[in-house]
mmCIF file of C-alpha atoms in Angstrom:
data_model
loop_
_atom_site.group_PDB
_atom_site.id
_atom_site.type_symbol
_atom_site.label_atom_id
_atom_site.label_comp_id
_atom_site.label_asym_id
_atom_site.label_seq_id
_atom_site.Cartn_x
_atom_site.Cartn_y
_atom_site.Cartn_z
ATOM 1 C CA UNK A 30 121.468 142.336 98.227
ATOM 2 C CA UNK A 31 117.986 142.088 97.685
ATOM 3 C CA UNK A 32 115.317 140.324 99.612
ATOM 4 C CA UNK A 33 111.313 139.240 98.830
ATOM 5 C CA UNK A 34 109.193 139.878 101.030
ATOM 6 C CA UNK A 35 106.965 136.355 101.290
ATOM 7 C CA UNK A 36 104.268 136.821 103.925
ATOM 8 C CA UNK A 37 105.935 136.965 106.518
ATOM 9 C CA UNK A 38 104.836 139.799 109.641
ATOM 10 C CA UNK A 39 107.004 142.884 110.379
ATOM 11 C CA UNK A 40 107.843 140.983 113.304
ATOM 12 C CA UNK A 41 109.059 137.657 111.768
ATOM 13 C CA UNK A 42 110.956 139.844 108.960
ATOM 14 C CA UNK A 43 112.888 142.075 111.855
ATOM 15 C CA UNK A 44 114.085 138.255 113.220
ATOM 16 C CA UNK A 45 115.756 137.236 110.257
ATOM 17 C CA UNK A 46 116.576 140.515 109.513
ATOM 18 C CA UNK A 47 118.718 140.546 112.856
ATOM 19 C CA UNK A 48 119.710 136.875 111.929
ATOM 20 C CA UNK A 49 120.641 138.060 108.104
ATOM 21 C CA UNK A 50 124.348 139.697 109.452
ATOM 22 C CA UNK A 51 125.675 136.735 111.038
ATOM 23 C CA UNK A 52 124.443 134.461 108.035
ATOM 24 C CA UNK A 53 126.234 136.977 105.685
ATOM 25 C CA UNK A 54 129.422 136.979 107.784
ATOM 26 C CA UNK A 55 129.303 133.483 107.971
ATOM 27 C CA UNK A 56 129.606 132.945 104.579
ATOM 28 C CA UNK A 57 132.042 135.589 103.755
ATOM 29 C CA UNK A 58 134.803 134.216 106.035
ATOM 30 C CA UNK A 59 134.503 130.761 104.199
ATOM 31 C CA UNK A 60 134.891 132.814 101.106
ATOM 32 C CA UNK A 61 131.383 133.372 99.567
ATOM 33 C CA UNK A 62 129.478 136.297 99.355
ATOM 34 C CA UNK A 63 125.460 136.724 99.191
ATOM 35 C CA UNK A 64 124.083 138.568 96.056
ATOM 36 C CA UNK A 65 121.057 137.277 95.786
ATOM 37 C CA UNK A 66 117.623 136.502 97.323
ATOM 38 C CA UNK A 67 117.698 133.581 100.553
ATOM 39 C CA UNK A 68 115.302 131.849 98.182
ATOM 40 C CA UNK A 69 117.968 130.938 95.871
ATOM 41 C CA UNK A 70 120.591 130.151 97.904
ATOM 42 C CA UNK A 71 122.872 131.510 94.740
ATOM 43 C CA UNK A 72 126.485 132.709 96.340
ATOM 44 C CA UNK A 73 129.203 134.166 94.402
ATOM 45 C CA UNK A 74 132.943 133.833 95.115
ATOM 46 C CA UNK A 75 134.556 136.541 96.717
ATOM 47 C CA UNK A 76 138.297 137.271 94.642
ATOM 48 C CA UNK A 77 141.459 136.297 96.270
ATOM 49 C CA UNK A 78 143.188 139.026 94.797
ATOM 50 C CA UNK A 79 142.835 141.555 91.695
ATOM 51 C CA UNK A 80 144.769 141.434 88.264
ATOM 52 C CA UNK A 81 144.141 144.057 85.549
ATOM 53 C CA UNK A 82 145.613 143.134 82.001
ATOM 54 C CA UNK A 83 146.328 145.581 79.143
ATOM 55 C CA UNK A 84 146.590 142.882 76.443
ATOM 56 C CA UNK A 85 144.635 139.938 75.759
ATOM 57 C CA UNK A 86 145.998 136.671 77.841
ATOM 58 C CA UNK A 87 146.263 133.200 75.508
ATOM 59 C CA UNK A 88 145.400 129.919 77.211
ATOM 60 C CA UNK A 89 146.399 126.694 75.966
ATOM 61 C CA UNK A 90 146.090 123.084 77.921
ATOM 62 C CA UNK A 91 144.132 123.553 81.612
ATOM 63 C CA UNK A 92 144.547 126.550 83.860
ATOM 64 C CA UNK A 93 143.044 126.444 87.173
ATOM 65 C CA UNK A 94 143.212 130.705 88.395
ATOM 66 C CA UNK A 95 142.735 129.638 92.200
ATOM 67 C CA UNK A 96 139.355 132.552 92.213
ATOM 68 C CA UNK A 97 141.580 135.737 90.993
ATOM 69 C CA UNK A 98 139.861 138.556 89.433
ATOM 70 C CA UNK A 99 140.642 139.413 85.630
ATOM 71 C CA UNK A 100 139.304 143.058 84.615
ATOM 72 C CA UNK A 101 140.759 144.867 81.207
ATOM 73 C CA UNK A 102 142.778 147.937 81.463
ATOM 74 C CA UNK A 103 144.111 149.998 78.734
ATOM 75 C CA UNK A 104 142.394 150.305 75.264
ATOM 76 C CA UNK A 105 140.754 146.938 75.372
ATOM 77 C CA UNK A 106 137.116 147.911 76.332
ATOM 78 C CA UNK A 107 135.521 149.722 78.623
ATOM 79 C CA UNK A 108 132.910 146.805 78.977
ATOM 80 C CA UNK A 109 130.207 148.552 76.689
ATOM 81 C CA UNK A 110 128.588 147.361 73.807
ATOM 82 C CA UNK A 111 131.378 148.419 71.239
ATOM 83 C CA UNK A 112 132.379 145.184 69.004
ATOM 84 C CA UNK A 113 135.595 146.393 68.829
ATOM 85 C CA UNK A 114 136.785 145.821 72.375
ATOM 86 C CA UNK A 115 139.109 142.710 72.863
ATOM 87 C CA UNK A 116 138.677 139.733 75.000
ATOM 88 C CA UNK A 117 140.338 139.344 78.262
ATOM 89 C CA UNK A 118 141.398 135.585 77.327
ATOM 90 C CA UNK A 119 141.801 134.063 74.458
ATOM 91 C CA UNK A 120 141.669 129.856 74.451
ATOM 92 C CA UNK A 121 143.349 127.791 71.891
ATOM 93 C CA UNK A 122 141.565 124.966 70.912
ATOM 94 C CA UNK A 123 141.001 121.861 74.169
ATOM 95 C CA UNK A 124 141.603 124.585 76.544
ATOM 96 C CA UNK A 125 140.266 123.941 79.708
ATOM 97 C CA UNK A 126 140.011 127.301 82.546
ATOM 98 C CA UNK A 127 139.117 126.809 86.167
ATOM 99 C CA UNK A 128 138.238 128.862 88.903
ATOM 100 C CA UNK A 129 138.346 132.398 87.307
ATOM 101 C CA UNK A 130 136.130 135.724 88.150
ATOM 102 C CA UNK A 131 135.685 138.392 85.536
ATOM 103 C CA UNK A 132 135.621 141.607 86.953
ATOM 104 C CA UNK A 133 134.620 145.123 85.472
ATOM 105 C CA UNK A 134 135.233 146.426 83.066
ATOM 106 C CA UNK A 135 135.371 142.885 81.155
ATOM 107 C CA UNK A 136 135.769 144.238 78.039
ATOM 108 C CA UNK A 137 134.766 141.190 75.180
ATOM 109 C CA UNK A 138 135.334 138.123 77.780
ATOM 110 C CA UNK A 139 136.750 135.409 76.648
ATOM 111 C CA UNK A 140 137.189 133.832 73.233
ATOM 112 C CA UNK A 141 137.319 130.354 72.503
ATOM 113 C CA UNK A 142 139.010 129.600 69.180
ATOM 114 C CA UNK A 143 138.091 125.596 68.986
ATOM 115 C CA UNK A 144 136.617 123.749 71.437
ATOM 116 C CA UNK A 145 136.871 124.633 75.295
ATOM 117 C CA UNK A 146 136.213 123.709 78.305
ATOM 118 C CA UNK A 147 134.685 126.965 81.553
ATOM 119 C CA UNK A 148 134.440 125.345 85.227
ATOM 120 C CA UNK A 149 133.095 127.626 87.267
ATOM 121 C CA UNK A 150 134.155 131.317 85.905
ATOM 122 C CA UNK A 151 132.015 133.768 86.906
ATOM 123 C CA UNK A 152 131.579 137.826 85.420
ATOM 124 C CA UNK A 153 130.965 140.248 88.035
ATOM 125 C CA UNK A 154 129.415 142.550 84.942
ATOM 126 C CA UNK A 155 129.049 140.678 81.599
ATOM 127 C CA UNK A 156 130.858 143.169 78.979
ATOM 128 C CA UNK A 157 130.054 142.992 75.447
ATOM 129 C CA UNK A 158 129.894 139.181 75.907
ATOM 130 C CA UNK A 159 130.702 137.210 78.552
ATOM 131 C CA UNK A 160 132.446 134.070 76.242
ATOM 132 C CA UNK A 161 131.774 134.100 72.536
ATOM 133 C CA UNK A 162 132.797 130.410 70.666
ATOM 134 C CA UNK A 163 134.859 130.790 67.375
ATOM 135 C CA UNK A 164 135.073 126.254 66.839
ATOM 136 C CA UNK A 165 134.417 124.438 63.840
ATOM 137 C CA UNK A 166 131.695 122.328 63.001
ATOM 138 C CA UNK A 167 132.695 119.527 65.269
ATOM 139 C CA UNK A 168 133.997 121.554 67.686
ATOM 140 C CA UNK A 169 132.561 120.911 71.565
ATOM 141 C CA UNK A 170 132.175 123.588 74.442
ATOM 142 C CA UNK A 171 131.169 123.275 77.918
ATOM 143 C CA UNK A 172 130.263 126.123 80.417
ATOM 144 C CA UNK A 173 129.714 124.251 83.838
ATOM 145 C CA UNK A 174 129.478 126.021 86.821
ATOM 146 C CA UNK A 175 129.848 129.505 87.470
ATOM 147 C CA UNK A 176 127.400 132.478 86.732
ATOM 148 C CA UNK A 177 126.943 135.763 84.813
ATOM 149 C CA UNK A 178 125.166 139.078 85.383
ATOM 150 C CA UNK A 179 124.650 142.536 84.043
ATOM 151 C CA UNK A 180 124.636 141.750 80.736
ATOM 152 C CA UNK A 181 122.807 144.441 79.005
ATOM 153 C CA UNK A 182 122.631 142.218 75.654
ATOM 154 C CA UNK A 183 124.071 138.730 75.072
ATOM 155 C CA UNK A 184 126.114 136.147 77.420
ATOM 156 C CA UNK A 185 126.723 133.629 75.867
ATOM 157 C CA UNK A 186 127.947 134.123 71.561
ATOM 158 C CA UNK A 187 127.885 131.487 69.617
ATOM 159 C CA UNK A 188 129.142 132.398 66.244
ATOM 160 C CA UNK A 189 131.019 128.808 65.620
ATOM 161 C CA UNK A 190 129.938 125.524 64.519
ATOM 162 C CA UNK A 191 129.269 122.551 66.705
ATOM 163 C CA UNK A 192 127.734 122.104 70.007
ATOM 164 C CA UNK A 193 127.653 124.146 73.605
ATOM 165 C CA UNK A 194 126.575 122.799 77.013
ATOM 166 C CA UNK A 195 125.637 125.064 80.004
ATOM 167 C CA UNK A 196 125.235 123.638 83.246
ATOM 168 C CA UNK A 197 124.863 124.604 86.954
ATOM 169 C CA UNK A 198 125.230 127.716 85.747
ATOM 170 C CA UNK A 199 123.988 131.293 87.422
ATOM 171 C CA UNK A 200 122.136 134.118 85.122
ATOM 172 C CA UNK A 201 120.417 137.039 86.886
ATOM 173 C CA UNK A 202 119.670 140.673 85.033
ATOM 174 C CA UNK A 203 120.349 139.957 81.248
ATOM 175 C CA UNK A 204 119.194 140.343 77.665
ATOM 176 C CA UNK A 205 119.725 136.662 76.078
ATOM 177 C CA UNK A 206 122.019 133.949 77.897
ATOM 178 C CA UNK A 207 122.711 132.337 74.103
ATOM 179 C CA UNK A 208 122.978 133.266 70.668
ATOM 180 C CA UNK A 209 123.454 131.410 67.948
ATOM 181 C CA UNK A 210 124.845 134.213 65.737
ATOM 182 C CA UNK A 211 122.187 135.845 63.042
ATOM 183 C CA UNK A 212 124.425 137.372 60.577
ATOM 184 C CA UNK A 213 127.706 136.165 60.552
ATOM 185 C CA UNK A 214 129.282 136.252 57.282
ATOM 186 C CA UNK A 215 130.080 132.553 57.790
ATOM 187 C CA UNK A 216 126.885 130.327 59.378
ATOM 188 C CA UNK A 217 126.651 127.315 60.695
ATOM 189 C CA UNK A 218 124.024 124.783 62.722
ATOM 190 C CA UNK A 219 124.789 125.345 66.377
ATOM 191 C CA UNK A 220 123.403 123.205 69.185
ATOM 192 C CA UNK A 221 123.029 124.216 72.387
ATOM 193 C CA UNK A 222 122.081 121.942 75.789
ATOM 194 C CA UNK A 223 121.042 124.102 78.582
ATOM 195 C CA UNK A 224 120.684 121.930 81.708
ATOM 196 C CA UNK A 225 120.202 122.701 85.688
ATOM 197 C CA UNK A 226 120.580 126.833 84.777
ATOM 198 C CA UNK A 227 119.145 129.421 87.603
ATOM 199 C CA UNK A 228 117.901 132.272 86.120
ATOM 200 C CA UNK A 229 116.800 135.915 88.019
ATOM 201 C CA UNK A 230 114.654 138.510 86.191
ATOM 202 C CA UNK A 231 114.798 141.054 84.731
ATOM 203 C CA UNK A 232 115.941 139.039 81.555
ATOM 204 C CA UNK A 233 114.990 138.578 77.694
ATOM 205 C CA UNK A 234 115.384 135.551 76.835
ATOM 206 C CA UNK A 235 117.541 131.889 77.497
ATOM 207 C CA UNK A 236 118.288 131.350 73.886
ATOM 208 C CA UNK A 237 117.772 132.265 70.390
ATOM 209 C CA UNK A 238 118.160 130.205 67.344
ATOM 210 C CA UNK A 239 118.411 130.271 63.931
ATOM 211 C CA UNK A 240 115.320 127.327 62.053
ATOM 212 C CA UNK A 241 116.977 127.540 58.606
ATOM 213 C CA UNK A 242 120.687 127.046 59.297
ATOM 214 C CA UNK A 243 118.723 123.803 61.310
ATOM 215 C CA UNK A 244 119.636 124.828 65.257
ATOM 216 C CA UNK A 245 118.426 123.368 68.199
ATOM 217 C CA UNK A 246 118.251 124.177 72.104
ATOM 218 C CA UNK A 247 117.355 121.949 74.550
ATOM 219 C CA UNK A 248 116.289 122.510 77.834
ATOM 220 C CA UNK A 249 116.046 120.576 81.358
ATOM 221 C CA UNK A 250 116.189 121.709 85.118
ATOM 222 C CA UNK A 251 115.531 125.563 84.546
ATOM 223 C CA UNK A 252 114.359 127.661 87.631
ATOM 224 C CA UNK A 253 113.599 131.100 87.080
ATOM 225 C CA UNK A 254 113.192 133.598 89.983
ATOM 226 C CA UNK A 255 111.176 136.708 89.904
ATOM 227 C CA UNK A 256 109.240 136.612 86.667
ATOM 228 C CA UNK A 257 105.753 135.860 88.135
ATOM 229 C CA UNK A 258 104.215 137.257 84.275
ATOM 230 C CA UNK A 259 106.931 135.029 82.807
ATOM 231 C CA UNK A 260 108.059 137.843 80.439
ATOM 232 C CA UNK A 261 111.558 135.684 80.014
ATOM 233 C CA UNK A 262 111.052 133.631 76.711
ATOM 234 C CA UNK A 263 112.651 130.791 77.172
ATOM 235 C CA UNK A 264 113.517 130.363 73.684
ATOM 236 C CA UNK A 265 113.452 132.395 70.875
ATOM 237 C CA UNK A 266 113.293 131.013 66.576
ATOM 238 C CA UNK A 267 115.193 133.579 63.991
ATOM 239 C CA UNK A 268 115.749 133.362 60.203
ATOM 240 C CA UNK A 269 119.485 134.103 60.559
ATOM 241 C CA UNK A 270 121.356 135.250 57.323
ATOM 242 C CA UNK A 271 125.640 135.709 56.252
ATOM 243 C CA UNK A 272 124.579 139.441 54.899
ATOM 244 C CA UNK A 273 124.879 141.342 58.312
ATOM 245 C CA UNK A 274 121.491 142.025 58.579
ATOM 246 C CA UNK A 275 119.165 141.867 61.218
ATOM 247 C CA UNK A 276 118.028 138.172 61.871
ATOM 248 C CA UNK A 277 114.065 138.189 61.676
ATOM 249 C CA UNK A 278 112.417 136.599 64.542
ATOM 250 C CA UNK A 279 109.947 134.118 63.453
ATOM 251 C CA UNK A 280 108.528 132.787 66.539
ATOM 252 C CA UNK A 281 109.084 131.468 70.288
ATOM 253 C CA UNK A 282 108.413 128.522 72.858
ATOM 254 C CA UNK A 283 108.667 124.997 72.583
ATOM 255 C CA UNK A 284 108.031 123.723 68.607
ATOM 256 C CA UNK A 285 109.296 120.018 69.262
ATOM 257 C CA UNK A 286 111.919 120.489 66.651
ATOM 258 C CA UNK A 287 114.183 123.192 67.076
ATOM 259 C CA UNK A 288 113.345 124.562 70.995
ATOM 260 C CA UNK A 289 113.033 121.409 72.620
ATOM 261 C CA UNK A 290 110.900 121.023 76.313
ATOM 262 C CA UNK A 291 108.037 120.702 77.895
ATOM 263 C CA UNK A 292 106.381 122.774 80.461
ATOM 264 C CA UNK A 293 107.655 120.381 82.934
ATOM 265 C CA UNK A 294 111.583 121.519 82.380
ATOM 266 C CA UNK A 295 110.531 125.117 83.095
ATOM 267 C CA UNK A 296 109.946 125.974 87.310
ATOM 268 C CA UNK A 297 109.129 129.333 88.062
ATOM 269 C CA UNK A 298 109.538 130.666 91.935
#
């Protein structure tokens, strides 16, 4: 756990200090646990219990994992940044998951092959990608709840159609919480609605889109912790391209068109 100092004297800091235990223990026994600063008030669910697969698990319909712990085993993925590791779950299309941690290592997530449906899942250590979306053009996806860290590149992969929402959602030491893919051989226009998100440096940036496959991200309620030079873009514009090669990056911040808010959507502590 980490704390920031704020002002306060040595003496004030040894008080809560002494208080900080019983606060922690507090919240353990009703089944959270503190991983982040007092500021945020951000908790994360401890797991009920521990379940390593060896195989990739298929969803269909609405599965509620009462807070148990998924981590790969096996040859799926050793939660690097090898595309060739499998996901943890796979959802059919208008699957719906509930109440599910993602431990380490967490391998390539979970894969959503239409629409889908994430209330509050949380990854203990983001693998490859936390949830990549597979949908068609019409297809919808919602990520509400829940939270993601340690993800050395992307969380959230959008290589689809249609549209994504993430809400009351947790982000804290990551390269880009969404993608809209840049060189898939198949492309799309993606939207993506990210609404009431808390975000912890160190971190890249909230989204990137692609202008000439005609994406948009919109933005409301974000609160970002810890990034006093506001180094975090909050959204990033790409030429994307269906040759595999590397997107080009043709600008960032709010353009009205395709990254949509204002400075007043943006609130940095």
């Amino acid at each position: 756990m980490t704390t920031r100092e704020n002002g306060a004297t040595p003496r004030h800091r040894r008080w809560r200090l002494a208080l900080l235990p019983l606060v922690t223990a507090s919240l353990v026994a009703t089944g959270l646990a503190v991983t982040q600063t007092a500021a945020q008030a951000a908790t994360w669910p401890t797991p009920k219990s521990t379940t390593t697969v060896t195989s990739t698990q298929s969803v269909s319909g609405t599965k509620d994992f009462g807070m148990v712990r998924y981590k790969a085993g096996g040859a799926m993925g050793d939660g690097g940044q090898s595309e060739s590791q499998k996901p943890i779950f796979e959802l059919a299309d208008g699957a719906v998951v509930k109440n599910l941690i993602i431990g380490s290592p967490a391998a390539d997530g979970i894969h959503c092959k239409g629409s889908c449906t994430l209330i509050n899942v949380w990854w203990e250590d983001v693998g490859e990608d936390a949830a990549t979306f597979k949908g068609g053009s019409s297809a919808n996806y919602t990520v509400d709840g829940g939270g993601a860290r340690s993800a050395s590149d992307k969380v959230f992969q959008h290589n689809g159609g249609g549209t994504l929402t993430i809400k009351n959602f947790d982000v804290s030491n990551f390269g880009k919480l969404y993608r809209s893919c840049g060189n898939c051989s198949t492309q799309h226009k993606r939207t993506v609605v990210i609404q009431n998100v808390t975000v912890t440096a160190p971190g890249s940036a909230l989204a990137g889109i692609n202008t000439n496959y005609g994406d948009t991200a919109t933005f409301s309620g974000i609160t970002i912790y810890g990034d006093s030079s506001r180094k975090i873009s909050i959204c990033d514009r790409y030429t994307g391209n269906n040759t595999g090669k590397e997107p080009v990056k043709t600008g960032s911040g709010p353009d009205g068109t395709y990254c949509k808010y204002t400075s007043s959507n943006i609130t940095y502590k």
